[in-house]
Coordinates of C-alpha atoms and ligand atoms in Angstrom, one line a residue:
M8 CA -0.2 -0.1 0.3
E9 CA 1.2 3.2 -0.6
F10 CA 1.3 6.7 1.4
H11 CA 2.1 10.0 -0.3
V12 CA 2.3 13.3 1.8
I13 CA 2.4 16.6 0.7
T14 CA 4.4 18.7 3.0
L15 CA 6.5 21.4 4.2
F16 CA 8.8 19.1 6.3
P17 CA 9.3 16.1 4.2
E18 CA 12.1 15.3 6.9
M19 CA 9.6 14.4 9.1
F20 CA 8.8 11.2 7.4
R21 CA 11.9 9.3 7.9
P22 CA 13.3 6.7 9.0
F23 CA 10.5 4.3 9.9
A24 CA 11.3 2.1 13.5
G25 CA 9.8 -1.2 14.2
P26 CA 7.1 -3.2 12.2
L27 CA 6.2 0.0 9.8
G28 CA 10.5 0.4 9.2
R29 CA 9.9 -3.1 8.7
A30 CA 6.9 -3.0 6.4
V31 CA 8.6 -0.5 4.4
E32 CA 11.8 -2.4 3.9
Q33 CA 9.9 -5.2 2.8
G34 CA 7.9 -3.2 0.3
L35 CA 4.4 -4.1 2.1
V36 CA 4.5 -0.2 2.5
R37 CA 5.7 2.6 0.7
V38 CA 5.8 6.2 2.3
E39 CA 6.7 9.1 -0.1
A40 CA 7.0 12.7 1.5
H41 CA 6.6 15.7 -1.3
P42 CA 7.9 18.8 -0.6
L43 CA 4.7 21.2 -1.2
R44 CA 7.8 23.8 -1.5
Q45 CA 8.8 22.7 -5.0
W46 CA 5.2 23.7 -6.4
G47 CA 5.9 27.2 -4.5
L48 CA 5.3 30.4 -6.5
G49 CA 8.2 32.6 -7.9
R50 CA 12.0 32.9 -6.9
Y51 CA 11.1 32.4 -3.3
R52 CA 9.0 29.2 -3.8
Q53 CA 6.4 31.0 -1.7
V54 CA 3.5 28.8 -0.8
D55 CA 1.8 31.3 1.9
D56 CA 0.2 34.5 2.2
A57 CA -1.6 37.0 4.4
P58 CA -5.6 36.3 5.0
Y59 CA -7.5 38.4 3.1
G60 CA -9.8 40.4 5.4
G61 CA -6.9 40.6 8.0
G62 CA -5.9 38.7 10.8
R63 CA -3.0 36.5 12.6
G64 CA -1.0 34.3 10.6
M65 CA -0.6 33.3 7.2
V66 CA -2.4 30.8 4.8
L67 CA -1.7 28.1 2.6
R68 CA -2.1 29.3 -1.3
P69 CA -4.2 27.1 -3.4
E70 CA -2.2 27.4 -6.4
P71 CA 1.1 25.2 -5.0
L72 CA -1.9 23.0 -3.3
F73 CA -3.6 22.2 -6.6
A74 CA -0.3 22.1 -8.7
A75 CA 1.1 19.8 -5.8
V76 CA -1.9 17.6 -5.9
E77 CA -2.2 17.0 -9.8
S78 CA 1.7 16.8 -10.4
V79 CA 1.6 13.7 -7.8
L80 CA -1.6 12.2 -8.8
E81 CA -0.4 12.2 -12.7
Q82 CA 2.6 10.0 -11.6
H83 CA 0.7 7.8 -9.1
P84 CA -2.8 7.6 -10.2
G85 CA -6.1 6.4 -8.1
L86 CA -4.7 7.6 -4.6
W87 CA -7.4 8.9 -2.5
R88 CA -7.0 12.4 -1.2
V89 CA -7.2 13.4 2.7
L90 CA -6.7 16.8 3.5
L91 CA -6.0 16.5 7.5
T92 CA -7.6 19.6 9.2
P93 CA -8.6 20.1 12.7
Q94 CA -12.0 20.6 11.6
G95 CA -12.6 17.1 9.5
E96 CA -14.0 13.8 10.5
R97 CA -12.9 12.7 14.0
L98 CA -10.5 9.4 13.1
T99 CA -11.7 6.4 14.7
Q100 CA -10.6 2.8 14.1
R101 CA -13.8 2.7 11.6
L102 CA -12.5 5.1 9.6
V103 CA -8.9 3.7 9.8
R104 CA -10.4 -0.1 8.1
G105 CA -12.2 2.0 5.5
L106 CA -8.6 4.2 4.6
A107 CA -7.0 0.8 4.8
E108 CA -9.2 -0.5 1.7
R109 CA -8.2 2.5 -0.4
R110 CA -6.3 1.1 -3.3
P111 CA -4.0 1.7 -4.5
G112 CA -3.3 4.0 -1.2
L113 CA -3.8 7.6 0.0
L114 CA -2.2 11.1 -0.6
L115 CA -2.5 12.8 2.6
I116 CA -2.1 16.5 2.2
A117 CA -0.3 18.3 5.6
G118 CA -1.3 21.8 6.6
R119 CA 1.0 24.4 8.3
Y120 CA 0.7 28.1 9.6
E121 CA -3.0 29.0 9.6
G122 CA -4.2 26.3 7.8
F123 CA -5.6 26.1 4.2
D124 CA -6.9 28.4 1.6
E125 CA -10.4 27.1 1.8
R126 CA -10.8 26.6 -2.0
A127 CA -8.0 23.6 -1.3
R128 CA -11.0 21.7 0.3
A129 CA -11.9 20.9 -2.8
L130 CA -8.9 18.6 -3.4
A131 CA -10.2 16.2 -0.9
D132 CA -11.9 13.2 -1.0
Q133 CA -12.4 13.3 2.7
E134 CA -11.2 15.5 5.5
L135 CA -9.7 13.9 8.8
S136 CA -8.7 15.3 12.6
I137 CA -6.8 13.2 14.7
G138 CA -8.9 15.0 17.6
D139 CA -10.1 17.8 19.0
Y140 CA -6.7 19.9 19.9
V141 CA -4.6 22.3 17.6
L142 CA -1.2 20.9 16.5
A143 CA 1.3 23.1 14.5
G144 CA 0.8 21.1 11.6
G145 CA -0.6 18.0 9.3
E146 CA 3.0 16.0 9.4
L147 CA 1.8 14.5 12.9
P148 CA -1.4 13.6 12.1
A149 CA -0.3 12.2 8.6
L150 CA 1.9 9.8 10.6
V151 CA -0.8 8.8 13.0
V152 CA -3.2 7.9 9.9
I153 CA 0.0 6.5 8.0
E154 CA 0.9 4.0 11.3
A155 CA -2.9 3.2 12.1
V156 CA -3.6 2.2 8.0
A157 CA -0.3 0.5 7.6
R158 CA -0.9 -1.9 10.4
L159 CA -3.7 -2.9 9.1
V160 CA -2.1 -4.0 5.7
P161 CA -1.5 -7.8 5.0
G162 CA 1.7 -9.2 6.4
V163 CA 2.8 -5.9 8.6
L164 CA 2.0 -7.1 11.8
G165 CA 4.1 -10.5 13.1
N166 CA 1.1 -11.6 14.5
P167 CA -2.1 -10.5 12.9
G168 CA -4.4 -12.4 15.3
S169 CA -3.9 -9.5 17.9
L170 CA -5.7 -7.0 15.6
D171 CA -9.3 -9.5 15.9
E172 CA -9.2 -8.7 19.8
E173 CA -7.8 -5.2 20.2
S174 CA -9.7 -1.9 21.6
F175 CA -12.5 -0.7 18.9
G176 CA -12.5 -4.0 17.4
D177 CA -15.6 -4.7 18.1
S178 CA -16.6 -1.7 19.7
L179 CA -15.3 -2.4 23.1
L180 CA -11.8 -1.4 24.9
E181 CA -9.6 -4.6 24.8
Y182 CA -9.7 -6.5 28.3
P183 CA -6.7 -6.1 30.5
Q184 CA -3.4 -8.0 29.6
Y185 CA -0.7 -9.6 31.8
T186 CA 2.1 -11.3 31.5
R187 CA 4.7 -13.0 33.7
P188 CA 5.4 -12.7 36.5
A189 CA 2.8 -14.4 37.9
E190 CA 2.2 -12.2 41.2
F191 CA 4.6 -8.9 41.6
R192 CA 4.3 -6.8 44.9
G193 CA 1.5 -8.9 46.2
L194 CA -0.3 -7.7 42.8
R195 CA -2.1 -11.2 41.8
V196 CA -2.6 -12.0 38.2
P197 CA -6.6 -12.9 37.7
A198 CA -7.0 -16.6 38.3
P199 CA -9.2 -17.2 35.1
L200 CA -5.8 -16.7 33.3
L201 CA -3.6 -19.0 35.3
S202 CA -6.5 -22.1 34.8
G203 CA -5.6 -23.2 31.4
N204 CA -9.3 -23.3 30.6
H205 CA -9.9 -21.6 27.2
A206 CA -13.6 -21.0 27.7
A207 CA -13.0 -19.7 31.2
V208 CA -10.3 -17.1 29.8
R209 CA -12.6 -16.1 26.8
A210 CA -15.4 -15.4 29.1
W211 CA -13.2 -13.5 31.8
R212 CA -11.8 -11.3 28.7
R213 CA -15.1 -10.4 27.3
E214 CA -16.7 -9.7 30.7
Q215 CA -13.6 -7.6 31.5
A216 CA -14.1 -5.5 28.2
L217 CA -17.4 -5.0 28.8
K218 CA -16.8 -3.3 32.7
R219 CA -13.4 -1.4 31.3
T220 CA -15.5 0.5 28.3
A221 CA -18.7 0.7 30.8
A222 CA -16.1 2.6 32.8
R223 CA -14.3 4.7 31.1
R224 CA -16.3 4.7 27.7
P225 CA -19.9 4.5 27.8
D226 CA -20.0 6.3 24.4
L227 CA -18.4 3.3 22.8
L228 CA -20.9 0.8 24.4
A229 CA -24.3 3.1 24.1
R230 CA -23.2 2.6 20.0
T231 CA -22.6 -0.9 20.6
K232 CA -26.3 -1.3 21.8
A233 CA -27.5 0.8 19.6
Ligands
LIG18 C1 -2.4 25.6 12.9 S1 -3.1 24.5 12.2 C2 -4.1 25.6 11.6 C3 -5.5 25.4 12.6 C4 -6.8 25.9 11.9 N1 -6.4 27.8 12.1 C5 -8.1 25.8 12.4 O1 -8.5 26.7 13.1 O2 -9.0 25.1 12.1 C6 -2.1 24.0 10.8 C7 -2.3 22.9 10.3 O3 -2.0 21.4 11.1 C8 -3.1 20.7 11.1 N2 -3.5 20.2 12.3 C9 -3.5 20.4 13.4 N3 -4.2 20.1 14.3 C10 -4.7 19.0 13.7 C11 -5.7 17.9 13.8 N4 -6.3 18.0 15.3 N5 -6.0 16.8 13.1 C12 -5.6 17.1 11.9 N6 -4.5 18.3 11.4 C13 -4.3 19.0 11.9 C14 -3.5 20.4 9.4 O4 -3.2 20.4 8.7 C15 -3.6 22.5 9.4 O5 -4.1 22.8 8.7

């Protein structure tokens, strides 16, 4: 699967560590950052300008953004275009699963400064936010999307079974996990996990996932019931 990013900071997209790094090495995933500055205007490769109507900060001009998207799509047709903005739809595991189906891949457009000229919205198939807070740029949101999506690409995770049960898989948070030792500073691993009885382990995990979700994220539970 391919990830292309239009950005003012291409150096933020290498190198990757861990499973994503291995996936890039093995050719399962390709990440390419395209410097927006290369489509900048005039001698100084200008990409931003002051907002009409006044106000603080600078706004990304539409011409370099349109030229960048058109050029990347010419070389890599069929990419799903995602504009990263705090005003977009909030990223969830359900949206991540949808993005992982988009082949050949994604074209992520990262903003900076005070964001995009409004006309750049026409470039996007989808507008995404990674949460209700404002970052200085779209590079970290792009990396969040890349990592969340890439780990769903077949072959990227060493143990794909771990995807089935993790948080949000069935709209529940994951059950508590334990490893050795069986007792640590007086805190014991719950007995069902040590029982060797698979049915008992499954029942305990389901009950814990429900309890944990009810305590921490009742909104998820309400959605499951609806
Ligand atoms: C400082 S922000 C601009 C915010 C904009 N003035 C607003 O209020 O909506 C600069 C860029 O960072 C990125 N960004 C910041 N927070 C984000 C978030 N929560 N999700 C996705 N992208 C974000 C976007 O690409 C945005 O264009």
